[in-house]
mmCIF file of C-alpha atoms in Angstrom:
data_model
loop_
_atom_site.group_PDB
_atom_site.id
_atom_site.type_symbol
_atom_site.label_atom_id
_atom_site.label_comp_id
_atom_site.label_asym_id
_atom_site.label_seq_id
_atom_site.Cartn_x
_atom_site.Cartn_y
_atom_site.Cartn_z
ATOM 1 C CA MET Y 1 2.409 -9.570 46.990
ATOM 2 C CA THR Y 2 1.948 -11.443 50.288
ATOM 3 C CA GLN Y 3 -1.181 -13.574 50.591
ATOM 4 C CA ALA Y 4 -3.068 -14.018 53.850
ATOM 5 C CA PRO Y 5 -2.298 -17.418 55.423
ATOM 6 C CA ASP Y 6 -4.986 -20.122 55.375
ATOM 7 C CA SER Y 7 -7.111 -17.856 53.232
ATOM 8 C CA GLY Y 8 -9.919 -20.195 52.172
ATOM 9 C CA PRO Y 9 -13.352 -18.719 52.957
ATOM 10 C CA GLY Y 10 -14.128 -21.501 55.456
ATOM 11 C CA ARG Y 11 -11.092 -20.567 57.541
ATOM 12 C CA PHE Y 12 -12.068 -16.965 58.162
ATOM 13 C CA PRO Y 13 -13.450 -16.014 61.591
ATOM 14 C CA VAL Y 14 -16.081 -13.871 59.837
ATOM 15 C CA ARG Y 15 -18.084 -15.407 56.993
ATOM 16 C CA TYR Y 16 -20.548 -13.873 54.539
ATOM 17 C CA GLU Y 17 -23.600 -15.875 53.474
ATOM 18 C CA LEU Y 18 -25.614 -14.715 50.451
ATOM 19 C CA LEU Y 19 -29.325 -15.220 51.100
ATOM 20 C CA LYS Y 20 -30.989 -13.465 48.171
ATOM 21 C CA THR Y 21 -30.263 -11.221 45.187
ATOM 22 C CA CYS Y 22 -32.882 -8.647 44.256
ATOM 23 C CA ARG Y 23 -33.999 -9.331 40.681
ATOM 24 C CA GLN Y 24 -34.977 -5.701 40.194
ATOM 25 C CA SER Y 25 -31.811 -3.988 41.445
ATOM 26 C CA GLY Y 26 -29.076 -6.600 41.863
ATOM 27 C CA ALA Y 27 -28.785 -5.682 45.560
ATOM 28 C CA ARG Y 28 -27.962 -8.497 47.922
ATOM 29 C CA LEU Y 29 -29.440 -9.744 51.148
ATOM 30 C CA GLY Y 30 -26.823 -11.474 53.248
ATOM 31 C CA ARG Y 31 -25.931 -12.774 56.675
ATOM 32 C CA LEU Y 32 -22.629 -12.102 58.394
ATOM 33 C CA HIS Y 33 -21.428 -14.793 60.783
ATOM 34 C CA THR Y 34 -18.980 -13.578 63.451
ATOM 35 C CA PRO Y 35 -17.503 -14.946 66.694
ATOM 36 C CA HIS Y 36 -20.125 -12.862 68.536
ATOM 37 C CA GLY Y 37 -23.227 -13.829 66.624
ATOM 38 C CA CYS Y 38 -24.694 -13.295 63.182
ATOM 39 C CA PHE Y 39 -26.847 -10.565 61.682
ATOM 40 C CA ASP Y 40 -28.451 -9.804 58.333
ATOM 41 C CA THR Y 41 -27.165 -7.249 55.839
ATOM 42 C CA PRO Y 42 -27.334 -4.564 54.474
ATOM 43 C CA THR Y 43 -27.158 -2.971 57.899
ATOM 44 C CA PHE Y 44 -26.053 0.245 59.551
ATOM 45 C CA MET Y 45 -23.375 0.026 62.254
ATOM 46 C CA PRO Y 46 -23.866 2.445 65.179
ATOM 47 C CA VAL Y 47 -20.608 4.201 66.019
ATOM 48 C CA GLY Y 48 -19.268 3.815 69.546
ATOM 49 C CA THR Y 49 -16.072 5.779 68.963
ATOM 50 C CA GLN Y 50 -14.772 5.636 72.538
ATOM 51 C CA GLY Y 51 -16.382 2.348 73.511
ATOM 52 C CA THR Y 52 -19.844 3.890 73.786
ATOM 53 C CA VAL Y 53 -22.512 5.057 71.362
ATOM 54 C CA LYS Y 54 -23.045 8.537 72.772
ATOM 55 C CA GLY Y 55 -25.886 8.546 75.284
ATOM 56 C CA ILE Y 56 -27.164 5.081 74.317
ATOM 57 C CA SER Y 57 -26.885 1.943 76.472
ATOM 58 C CA THR Y 58 -25.981 -1.456 75.075
ATOM 59 C CA ASP Y 59 -29.426 -2.726 76.144
ATOM 60 C CA GLU Y 60 -31.034 -0.034 73.983
ATOM 61 C CA LEU Y 61 -28.798 -0.961 71.058
ATOM 62 C CA GLN Y 62 -29.854 -4.588 71.369
ATOM 63 C CA GLU Y 63 -33.517 -3.598 71.545
ATOM 64 C CA MET Y 64 -33.278 -1.662 68.265
ATOM 65 C CA GLY Y 65 -31.730 -4.697 66.555
ATOM 66 C CA ALA Y 66 -28.086 -3.681 66.197
ATOM 67 C CA GLY Y 67 -25.918 -6.706 65.498
ATOM 68 C CA ILE Y 68 -22.593 -4.912 65.264
ATOM 69 C CA LEU Y 69 -21.007 -1.718 66.596
ATOM 70 C CA LEU Y 70 -17.981 0.261 65.476
ATOM 71 C CA SER Y 71 -15.307 1.574 67.849
ATOM 72 C CA ASN Y 72 -12.132 3.462 67.122
ATOM 73 C CA THR Y 73 -8.537 2.416 67.602
ATOM 74 C CA TYR Y 74 -7.119 5.941 67.880
ATOM 75 C CA HIS Y 75 -9.462 7.073 70.637
ATOM 76 C CA LEU Y 76 -9.236 3.920 72.735
ATOM 77 C CA TRP Y 77 -5.449 3.828 72.335
ATOM 78 C CA MET Y 78 -5.206 7.425 73.554
ATOM 79 C CA ARG Y 79 -7.750 6.880 76.351
ATOM 80 C CA PRO Y 80 -8.006 4.674 78.405
ATOM 81 C CA GLY Y 81 -5.238 2.745 76.622
ATOM 82 C CA SER Y 82 -5.495 -0.556 74.784
ATOM 83 C CA ASP Y 83 -3.549 -2.344 77.533
ATOM 84 C CA LEU Y 84 -6.270 -1.457 80.032
ATOM 85 C CA VAL Y 85 -8.977 -2.732 77.664
ATOM 86 C CA ARG Y 86 -7.030 -5.968 77.189
ATOM 87 C CA GLU Y 87 -6.715 -6.326 80.967
ATOM 88 C CA ALA Y 88 -10.490 -5.856 81.265
ATOM 89 C CA GLY Y 89 -11.016 -8.849 78.968
ATOM 90 C CA GLY Y 90 -11.327 -7.002 75.671
ATOM 91 C CA LEU Y 91 -13.705 -4.395 74.381
ATOM 92 C CA HIS Y 92 -16.770 -6.649 74.487
ATOM 93 C CA ARG Y 93 -16.459 -7.193 78.235
ATOM 94 C CA PHE Y 94 -15.226 -3.671 78.914
ATOM 95 C CA MET Y 95 -18.318 -2.045 77.391
ATOM 96 C CA GLY Y 96 -20.792 -4.841 78.149
ATOM 97 C CA TRP Y 97 -21.685 -5.651 74.536
ATOM 98 C CA THR Y 98 -22.362 -9.229 73.423
ATOM 99 C CA GLY Y 99 -22.727 -8.577 69.676
ATOM 100 C CA ALA Y 100 -20.045 -8.109 67.059
ATOM 101 C CA ILE Y 101 -17.577 -5.208 67.045
ATOM 102 C CA LEU Y 102 -15.583 -3.647 64.205
ATOM 103 C CA THR Y 103 -12.650 -1.386 65.039
ATOM 104 C CA ASP Y 104 -11.498 1.335 62.672
ATOM 105 C CA SER Y 105 -7.713 1.415 62.319
ATOM 106 C CA GLY Y 106 -7.316 4.972 63.608
ATOM 107 C CA GLY Y 107 -5.995 6.175 60.280
ATOM 108 C CA PHE Y 108 -8.814 8.600 59.504
ATOM 109 C CA GLN Y 109 -8.467 10.247 62.896
ATOM 110 C CA VAL Y 110 -4.712 10.788 62.768
ATOM 111 C CA PHE Y 111 -4.875 12.085 59.197
ATOM 112 C CA SER Y 112 -7.649 14.452 60.284
ATOM 113 C CA LEU Y 113 -5.364 16.031 62.871
ATOM 114 C CA GLY Y 114 -3.933 18.190 60.095
ATOM 115 C CA GLU Y 115 -0.947 20.168 61.325
ATOM 116 C CA LEU Y 116 -0.602 17.813 64.279
ATOM 117 C CA ASN Y 117 0.513 14.908 62.065
ATOM 118 C CA ARG Y 118 3.385 14.032 59.732
ATOM 119 C CA VAL Y 119 3.038 11.184 57.231
ATOM 120 C CA ARG Y 120 5.994 9.055 56.186
ATOM 121 C CA GLU Y 121 6.420 5.530 54.869
ATOM 122 C CA GLU Y 122 6.849 4.071 58.354
ATOM 123 C CA GLY Y 123 3.520 5.502 59.535
ATOM 124 C CA VAL Y 124 1.998 8.719 60.845
ATOM 125 C CA GLU Y 125 3.622 10.732 63.607
ATOM 126 C CA PHE Y 126 1.120 12.855 65.474
ATOM 127 C CA ARG Y 127 0.357 14.744 68.655
ATOM 128 C CA SER Y 128 -2.513 13.535 70.804
ATOM 129 C CA HIS Y 129 -5.560 15.798 70.780
ATOM 130 C CA ILE Y 130 -5.870 15.085 74.519
ATOM 131 C CA ASP Y 131 -2.510 16.123 75.941
ATOM 132 C CA GLY Y 132 -0.243 16.915 72.989
ATOM 133 C CA SER Y 133 1.973 13.870 73.564
ATOM 134 C CA ARG Y 134 3.810 12.481 70.521
ATOM 135 C CA HIS Y 135 2.968 9.082 69.046
ATOM 136 C CA LEU Y 136 3.739 7.081 65.917
ATOM 137 C CA LEU Y 137 0.876 5.054 64.451
ATOM 138 C CA THR Y 138 2.114 2.381 62.040
ATOM 139 C CA PRO Y 139 0.410 -0.632 60.464
ATOM 140 C CA GLU Y 140 2.061 -2.812 63.106
ATOM 141 C CA VAL Y 141 0.933 -0.599 65.994
ATOM 142 C CA SER Y 142 -2.621 -0.440 64.636
ATOM 143 C CA MET Y 143 -2.754 -4.240 64.432
ATOM 144 C CA SER Y 144 -1.343 -4.565 67.951
ATOM 145 C CA VAL Y 145 -3.842 -2.109 69.448
ATOM 146 C CA GLN Y 146 -6.740 -3.773 67.637
ATOM 147 C CA ALA Y 147 -5.568 -7.144 68.934
ATOM 148 C CA ASP Y 148 -5.713 -5.724 72.463
ATOM 149 C CA LEU Y 149 -9.237 -4.444 71.843
ATOM 150 C CA GLY Y 150 -10.352 -7.869 70.605
ATOM 151 C CA ALA Y 151 -12.825 -6.777 67.912
ATOM 152 C CA ASP Y 152 -14.332 -9.346 65.559
ATOM 153 C CA ILE Y 153 -13.414 -7.259 62.491
ATOM 154 C CA VAL Y 154 -10.237 -5.179 62.361
ATOM 155 C CA MET Y 155 -9.432 -2.642 59.683
ATOM 156 C CA ALA Y 156 -6.147 -2.298 57.841
ATOM 157 C CA PHE Y 157 -4.202 0.900 58.401
ATOM 158 C CA ASP Y 158 -4.677 3.032 55.290
ATOM 159 C CA GLU Y 159 -4.029 6.542 54.050
ATOM 160 C CA CYS Y 160 -7.311 8.368 53.509
ATOM 161 C CA THR Y 161 -6.922 10.885 50.685
ATOM 162 C CA PRO Y 162 -8.848 14.132 51.258
ATOM 163 C CA TRP Y 163 -11.194 15.545 48.651
ATOM 164 C CA PRO Y 164 -10.268 17.103 46.363
ATOM 165 C CA SER Y 165 -6.820 15.653 45.642
ATOM 166 C CA ASP Y 166 -4.938 15.541 42.354
ATOM 167 C CA GLU Y 167 -4.321 12.286 40.527
ATOM 168 C CA ALA Y 168 -0.624 12.038 41.359
ATOM 169 C CA THR Y 169 -1.208 12.518 45.089
ATOM 170 C CA THR Y 170 -4.078 10.036 45.048
ATOM 171 C CA ARG Y 171 -1.991 7.408 43.237
ATOM 172 C CA GLN Y 172 0.868 7.795 45.711
ATOM 173 C CA SER Y 173 -1.583 7.453 48.587
ATOM 174 C CA LEU Y 174 -3.292 4.302 47.329
ATOM 175 C CA GLU Y 175 0.068 2.636 46.627
ATOM 176 C CA ARG Y 176 1.151 3.388 50.186
ATOM 177 C CA THR Y 177 -2.159 1.944 51.426
ATOM 178 C CA THR Y 178 -1.364 -1.301 49.588
ATOM 179 C CA ARG Y 179 2.136 -1.479 51.089
ATOM 180 C CA TRP Y 180 0.700 -0.809 54.538
ATOM 181 C CA LEU Y 181 -1.862 -3.585 54.046
ATOM 182 C CA GLU Y 182 0.953 -6.028 53.362
ATOM 183 C CA ARG Y 183 2.515 -5.029 56.685
ATOM 184 C CA CYS Y 184 -0.859 -5.385 58.445
ATOM 185 C CA VAL Y 185 -1.242 -8.931 57.110
ATOM 186 C CA ALA Y 186 2.283 -9.836 58.192
ATOM 187 C CA SER Y 187 1.830 -8.436 61.716
ATOM 188 C CA GLN Y 188 -1.736 -9.497 62.501
ATOM 189 C CA ALA Y 189 -1.677 -11.254 65.868
ATOM 190 C CA ASN Y 190 -5.039 -13.081 65.886
ATOM 191 C CA PRO Y 191 -6.064 -14.078 62.335
ATOM 192 C CA GLY Y 192 -8.022 -17.015 63.734
ATOM 193 C CA SER Y 193 -10.349 -14.817 65.799
ATOM 194 C CA GLN Y 194 -10.172 -11.403 64.096
ATOM 195 C CA ALA Y 195 -11.103 -10.805 60.455
ATOM 196 C CA LEU Y 196 -8.827 -8.278 58.733
ATOM 197 C CA PHE Y 197 -10.568 -6.102 56.123
ATOM 198 C CA GLY Y 198 -8.548 -4.309 53.463
ATOM 199 C CA ILE Y 199 -9.534 -0.808 52.330
ATOM 200 C CA VAL Y 200 -9.854 0.321 48.720
ATOM 201 C CA GLN Y 201 -8.760 3.904 48.089
ATOM 202 C CA GLY Y 202 -8.291 5.889 44.883
ATOM 203 C CA GLY Y 203 -10.160 9.124 45.478
ATOM 204 C CA THR Y 204 -12.565 10.082 42.702
ATOM 205 C CA PHE Y 205 -10.510 8.660 39.828
ATOM 206 C CA GLU Y 206 -12.111 5.582 38.265
ATOM 207 C CA ALA Y 207 -8.860 4.044 37.042
ATOM 208 C CA LEU Y 208 -7.220 4.481 40.441
ATOM 209 C CA ARG Y 209 -10.239 3.005 42.230
ATOM 210 C CA GLN Y 210 -10.030 -0.029 39.972
ATOM 211 C CA GLN Y 211 -6.274 -0.339 40.457
ATOM 212 C CA SER Y 212 -6.674 -0.165 44.233
ATOM 213 C CA ALA Y 213 -9.515 -2.702 44.211
ATOM 214 C CA ARG Y 214 -7.442 -5.206 42.220
ATOM 215 C CA ASP Y 215 -4.432 -4.699 44.497
ATOM 216 C CA ILE Y 216 -6.380 -5.044 47.756
ATOM 217 C CA VAL Y 217 -8.426 -8.043 46.586
ATOM 218 C CA SER Y 218 -5.214 -9.884 45.667
ATOM 219 C CA PHE Y 219 -4.602 -10.358 49.405
ATOM 220 C CA ASP Y 220 -7.627 -12.695 49.646
ATOM 221 C CA LEU Y 221 -8.984 -11.241 52.899
ATOM 222 C CA PRO Y 222 -12.195 -12.012 54.851
ATOM 223 C CA GLY Y 223 -13.777 -8.731 53.730
ATOM 224 C CA TYR Y 224 -13.209 -5.459 51.939
ATOM 225 C CA ALA Y 225 -14.005 -1.821 52.640
ATOM 226 C CA ILE Y 226 -14.283 1.199 50.382
ATOM 227 C CA GLY Y 227 -12.725 4.261 51.986
ATOM 228 C CA GLY Y 228 -12.165 7.865 51.023
ATOM 229 C CA LEU Y 229 -15.752 8.545 49.945
ATOM 230 C CA SER Y 230 -18.457 10.698 51.556
ATOM 231 C CA VAL Y 231 -15.703 13.167 52.443
ATOM 232 C CA GLY Y 232 -17.206 16.158 50.668
ATOM 233 C CA GLU Y 233 -17.565 15.036 47.060
ATOM 234 C CA PRO Y 234 -20.993 15.257 45.341
ATOM 235 C CA GLY Y 235 -23.256 12.273 45.846
ATOM 236 C CA GLU Y 236 -23.394 11.398 42.154
ATOM 237 C CA LEU Y 237 -19.600 11.243 42.067
ATOM 238 C CA MET Y 238 -19.596 8.851 45.016
ATOM 239 C CA TYR Y 239 -22.129 6.634 43.258
ATOM 240 C CA ARG Y 240 -19.930 6.580 40.155
ATOM 241 C CA MET Y 241 -16.959 5.441 42.242
ATOM 242 C CA LEU Y 242 -19.068 2.668 43.756
ATOM 243 C CA ASP Y 243 -20.273 1.598 40.323
ATOM 244 C CA CYS Y 244 -16.707 1.104 39.108
ATOM 245 C CA THR Y 245 -15.379 -0.439 42.332
ATOM 246 C CA VAL Y 246 -17.953 -2.821 43.801
ATOM 247 C CA PRO Y 247 -17.992 -5.211 40.797
ATOM 248 C CA LEU Y 248 -14.286 -5.868 41.408
ATOM 249 C CA LEU Y 249 -14.871 -7.041 44.995
ATOM 250 C CA PRO Y 250 -15.488 -10.762 45.611
ATOM 251 C CA ALA Y 251 -19.163 -11.714 45.800
ATOM 252 C CA ASP Y 252 -18.533 -14.130 48.684
ATOM 253 C CA ARG Y 253 -17.027 -11.502 51.023
ATOM 254 C CA PRO Y 254 -18.696 -8.637 52.920
ATOM 255 C CA ARG Y 255 -18.420 -5.120 51.477
ATOM 256 C CA TYR Y 256 -18.204 -2.135 53.799
ATOM 257 C CA LEU Y 257 -18.654 1.509 52.721
ATOM 258 C CA MET Y 258 -16.917 3.597 55.357
ATOM 259 C CA GLY Y 259 -18.369 6.754 56.901
ATOM 260 C CA VAL Y 260 -21.810 6.751 55.256
ATOM 261 C CA GLY Y 261 -24.999 7.333 57.249
ATOM 262 C CA THR Y 262 -27.509 9.591 55.482
ATOM 263 C CA PRO Y 263 -30.713 7.789 54.493
ATOM 264 C CA ASP Y 264 -30.291 8.371 50.751
ATOM 265 C CA TYR Y 265 -26.727 7.035 50.822
ATOM 266 C CA LEU Y 266 -27.830 3.913 52.695
ATOM 267 C CA VAL Y 267 -30.462 3.115 50.062
ATOM 268 C CA GLU Y 268 -28.252 3.888 47.065
ATOM 269 C CA ALA Y 269 -25.274 2.003 48.500
ATOM 270 C CA ALA Y 270 -27.406 -1.089 49.113
ATOM 271 C CA ILE Y 271 -28.557 -0.980 45.490
ATOM 272 C CA ARG Y 272 -24.884 -1.039 44.506
ATOM 273 C CA GLY Y 273 -24.093 -4.130 46.577
ATOM 274 C CA ILE Y 274 -22.852 -2.666 49.874
ATOM 275 C CA ASP Y 275 -23.454 -4.729 53.045
ATOM 276 C CA LEU Y 276 -22.178 -2.508 55.887
ATOM 277 C CA TYR Y 277 -21.998 1.221 56.538
ATOM 278 C CA ASP Y 278 -21.380 3.492 59.525
ATOM 279 C CA CYS Y 279 -21.496 7.144 60.511
ATOM 280 C CA VAL Y 280 -21.717 9.345 63.605
ATOM 281 C CA LEU Y 281 -24.580 11.255 61.962
ATOM 282 C CA PRO Y 282 -27.591 9.901 63.918
ATOM 283 C CA THR Y 283 -26.237 10.780 67.344
ATOM 284 C CA ARG Y 284 -24.473 13.995 66.278
ATOM 285 C CA ILE Y 285 -27.507 15.585 64.636
ATOM 286 C CA GLY Y 286 -29.662 14.190 67.448
ATOM 287 C CA ARG Y 287 -27.616 16.095 70.008
ATOM 288 C CA ASN Y 288 -28.367 19.227 67.978
ATOM 289 C CA GLY Y 289 -32.108 18.570 67.945
ATOM 290 C CA SER Y 290 -32.421 17.241 64.378
ATOM 291 C CA VAL Y 291 -34.404 14.052 63.908
ATOM 292 C CA LEU Y 292 -35.044 11.784 60.927
ATOM 293 C CA THR Y 293 -38.667 10.931 60.203
ATOM 294 C CA SER Y 294 -40.727 9.078 57.612
ATOM 295 C CA ARG Y 295 -41.706 12.470 56.169
ATOM 296 C CA GLY Y 296 -38.271 14.067 56.183
ATOM 297 C CA ARG Y 297 -35.972 15.667 58.726
ATOM 298 C CA ILE Y 298 -37.306 18.033 61.362
ATOM 299 C CA ILE Y 299 -35.558 20.217 63.943
ATOM 300 C CA VAL Y 300 -37.498 19.443 67.077
ATOM 301 C CA ARG Y 301 -36.002 22.443 68.929
ATOM 302 C CA ASP Y 302 -37.936 24.829 66.655
ATOM 303 C CA ALA Y 303 -40.713 26.944 68.163
ATOM 304 C CA ARG Y 304 -43.321 25.413 65.857
ATOM 305 C CA TYR Y 305 -43.170 22.209 67.951
ATOM 306 C CA ALA Y 306 -43.742 23.895 71.323
ATOM 307 C CA ARG Y 307 -47.371 22.678 71.419
ATOM 308 C CA ASP Y 308 -47.065 19.712 69.080
ATOM 309 C CA PHE Y 309 -48.146 16.691 71.105
ATOM 310 C CA ASP Y 310 -47.569 14.134 68.345
ATOM 311 C CA PRO Y 311 -44.582 11.778 68.548
ATOM 312 C CA ILE Y 312 -41.442 12.637 66.605
ATOM 313 C CA ASP Y 313 -42.592 10.194 63.922
ATOM 314 C CA PRO Y 314 -46.074 8.617 64.140
ATOM 315 C CA GLU Y 315 -44.776 5.686 62.056
ATOM 316 C CA CYS Y 316 -41.881 4.914 64.417
ATOM 317 C CA GLY Y 317 -41.975 2.390 67.248
ATOM 318 C CA CYS Y 318 -38.907 3.566 69.162
ATOM 319 C CA PRO Y 319 -39.180 4.320 72.901
ATOM 320 C CA ALA Y 320 -38.971 8.084 72.273
ATOM 321 C CA CYS Y 321 -41.943 7.956 69.887
ATOM 322 C CA ARG Y 322 -43.917 5.461 71.992
ATOM 323 C CA ASN Y 323 -43.669 7.505 75.166
ATOM 324 C CA HIS Y 324 -43.044 11.176 74.390
ATOM 325 C CA SER Y 325 -44.213 14.075 72.220
ATOM 326 C CA ARG Y 326 -42.346 16.594 70.116
ATOM 327 C CA ALA Y 327 -43.404 19.272 72.600
ATOM 328 C CA TYR Y 328 -41.863 17.369 75.513
ATOM 329 C CA ILE Y 329 -38.595 16.667 73.706
ATOM 330 C CA ARG Y 330 -38.376 20.325 72.625
ATOM 331 C CA HIS Y 331 -38.919 21.318 76.244
ATOM 332 C CA LEU Y 332 -36.027 19.079 77.297
ATOM 333 C CA PHE Y 333 -33.700 20.739 74.793
ATOM 334 C CA LYS Y 334 -34.751 24.221 75.851
ATOM 335 C CA ALA Y 335 -34.318 23.327 79.523
ATOM 336 C CA GLY Y 336 -30.857 21.894 78.916
ATOM 337 C CA GLU Y 337 -31.917 18.429 80.066
ATOM 338 C CA MET Y 338 -29.675 15.628 78.797
ATOM 339 C CA LEU Y 339 -32.684 13.354 78.286
ATOM 340 C CA GLY Y 340 -33.632 15.415 75.222
ATOM 341 C CA LEU Y 341 -30.312 14.668 73.545
ATOM 342 C CA ARG Y 342 -30.642 10.993 74.440
ATOM 343 C CA LEU Y 343 -34.177 10.638 73.091
ATOM 344 C CA ALA Y 344 -33.361 12.371 69.793
ATOM 345 C CA SER Y 345 -30.225 10.253 69.351
ATOM 346 C CA LEU Y 346 -32.079 7.067 70.264
ATOM 347 C CA HIS Y 347 -34.793 7.843 67.737
ATOM 348 C CA ASN Y 348 -32.310 8.554 64.925
ATOM 349 C CA LEU Y 349 -30.454 5.300 65.499
ATOM 350 C CA TRP Y 350 -33.728 3.393 65.670
ATOM 351 C CA TYR Y 351 -34.804 5.079 62.432
ATOM 352 C CA LEU Y 352 -31.691 3.971 60.532
ATOM 353 C CA MET Y 353 -31.916 0.431 61.893
ATOM 354 C CA LYS Y 354 -35.555 0.292 60.722
ATOM 355 C CA LEU Y 355 -34.534 1.677 57.334
ATOM 356 C CA GLY Y 356 -32.048 -1.181 57.049
ATOM 357 C CA ALA Y 357 -34.816 -3.680 57.824
ATOM 358 C CA ASP Y 358 -37.035 -2.060 55.178
ATOM 359 C CA ILE Y 359 -34.220 -2.269 52.614
ATOM 360 C CA ARG Y 360 -33.732 -5.955 53.390
ATOM 361 C CA GLN Y 361 -37.458 -6.624 53.037
ATOM 362 C CA ALA Y 362 -37.529 -4.820 49.682
ATOM 363 C CA ILE Y 363 -34.664 -7.045 48.496
ATOM 364 C CA ARG Y 364 -36.611 -10.143 49.573
ATOM 365 C CA GLU Y 365 -39.563 -8.907 47.542
ATOM 366 C CA ASP Y 366 -37.430 -7.958 44.478
ATOM 367 C CA ARG Y 367 -38.572 -4.336 44.642
ATOM 368 C CA LEU Y 368 -35.683 -2.261 45.954
ATOM 369 C CA LEU Y 369 -35.761 0.235 43.061
ATOM 370 C CA ASP Y 370 -39.471 0.797 43.622
ATOM 371 C CA PHE Y 371 -38.805 1.169 47.339
ATOM 372 C CA ARG Y 372 -36.124 3.792 46.632
ATOM 373 C CA ASP Y 373 -38.420 5.859 44.431
ATOM 374 C CA GLU Y 374 -41.311 5.701 46.897
ATOM 375 C CA TYR Y 375 -39.069 6.435 49.869
ATOM 376 C CA PHE Y 376 -37.362 9.425 48.257
ATOM 377 C CA GLU Y 377 -40.667 10.854 47.086
ATOM 378 C CA ARG Y 378 -42.125 10.569 50.591
ATOM 379 C CA THR Y 379 -39.125 11.824 52.587
ATOM 380 C CA GLY Y 380 -37.209 14.104 50.218
ATOM 381 C CA TYR Y 381 -33.893 12.906 51.676
ATOM 382 C CA HIS Y 382 -32.252 12.781 48.236
ATOM 383 C CA ARG Y 383 -32.922 16.528 47.909
ATOM 384 C CA ARG Y 384 -32.367 17.673 51.512
ATOM 385 C CA ARG Y 385 -29.663 15.505 52.974
ATOM 386 C CA PRO Y 386 -28.966 16.032 56.696
ATOM 387 C CA HIS Y 387 -25.402 17.284 56.780
ATOM 388 C CA CYS Y 388 -22.731 15.810 59.020
ATOM 389 C CA ASP Y 389 -19.444 17.659 59.027
ATOM 390 C CA SER Y 390 -16.439 15.550 60.028
ATOM 391 C CA PRO Y 391 -14.418 17.267 62.764
ATOM 392 C CA ALA Y 392 -10.693 16.750 63.115
ATOM 393 C CA VAL Y 393 -11.225 13.987 65.633
ATOM 394 C CA PRO Y 394 -14.876 12.801 65.582
ATOM 395 C CA VAL Y 395 -16.312 11.603 68.884
#
């Protein structure tokens, strides 16, 4: 199996620094050093699929403490084109963001196209959701597009197995993911400035998860992701997969759980040693009038808030809560004013960034398990999880 060149930890463009291990839970407080600054982990990554976090400016993202954003290779390749982004000076300059960026490989999106795609060993042939044009996304193309985009962290092109899948299909998929990772390593254009993360697959089969983890870790990469979870399986099953996978990932590299953004998942994943997570949930449910609060989720569009002049969350310090009431934000939704969608989305992102800070503080104080129990009792998120369906091509 091909090893990454110059693979000593000091040679990677992205470096993980362990700051503290929680004596109560084993969770870890870390710091990720990137070419565009450093930030502490565990942390949530806001999703800017098309080079923008929907409705939120980069200044607002900086104010809430985001150190890294996620953007998507498929979407930016389809529109405006990675060559245009390269000509603009890369994604950082194109979108006006000075922090770190991680780009997803595009694999999840093309596999989600369903009947519009065809998977073979070379890659995935698909029709664009924009104009129906035909394209072939391969490990080499994904690496090339991500090089054009210029992200600090680039993801290997993998095959994301849907849930449920049988064991034979899942095994075939994870073995293809390993072969595709070898091609990603061989074709990566900028290993000195872009950190390539491999992705562990294996569905909900413990033995396959462990096989995939051993295979992917053998490449000695700057970081590792766990994919194919939070795709519809029960939460307890996801936790079991993390429990059997995370211990096989190197302690001196960052660990990224892909596609996770509900508050309970963020807490439980941190307890299991995860450093990074992402999801479109905060802005998607915000656009529908659902907001996360310190006492549970509320739907601010509901009639009960028509004369409620309290902030969305009295314990929150975000601009929406500092300056506006539930009644006002409900009015904006009912009047079809885009500011309502923006304020709800801004609040939800701020909420998850603050939750990350609270998790980190609990790790510092060796009390993350106590924090979890208190937090779940107060909010009820482990019983009433805000749902975020994944569309064919999330935006």
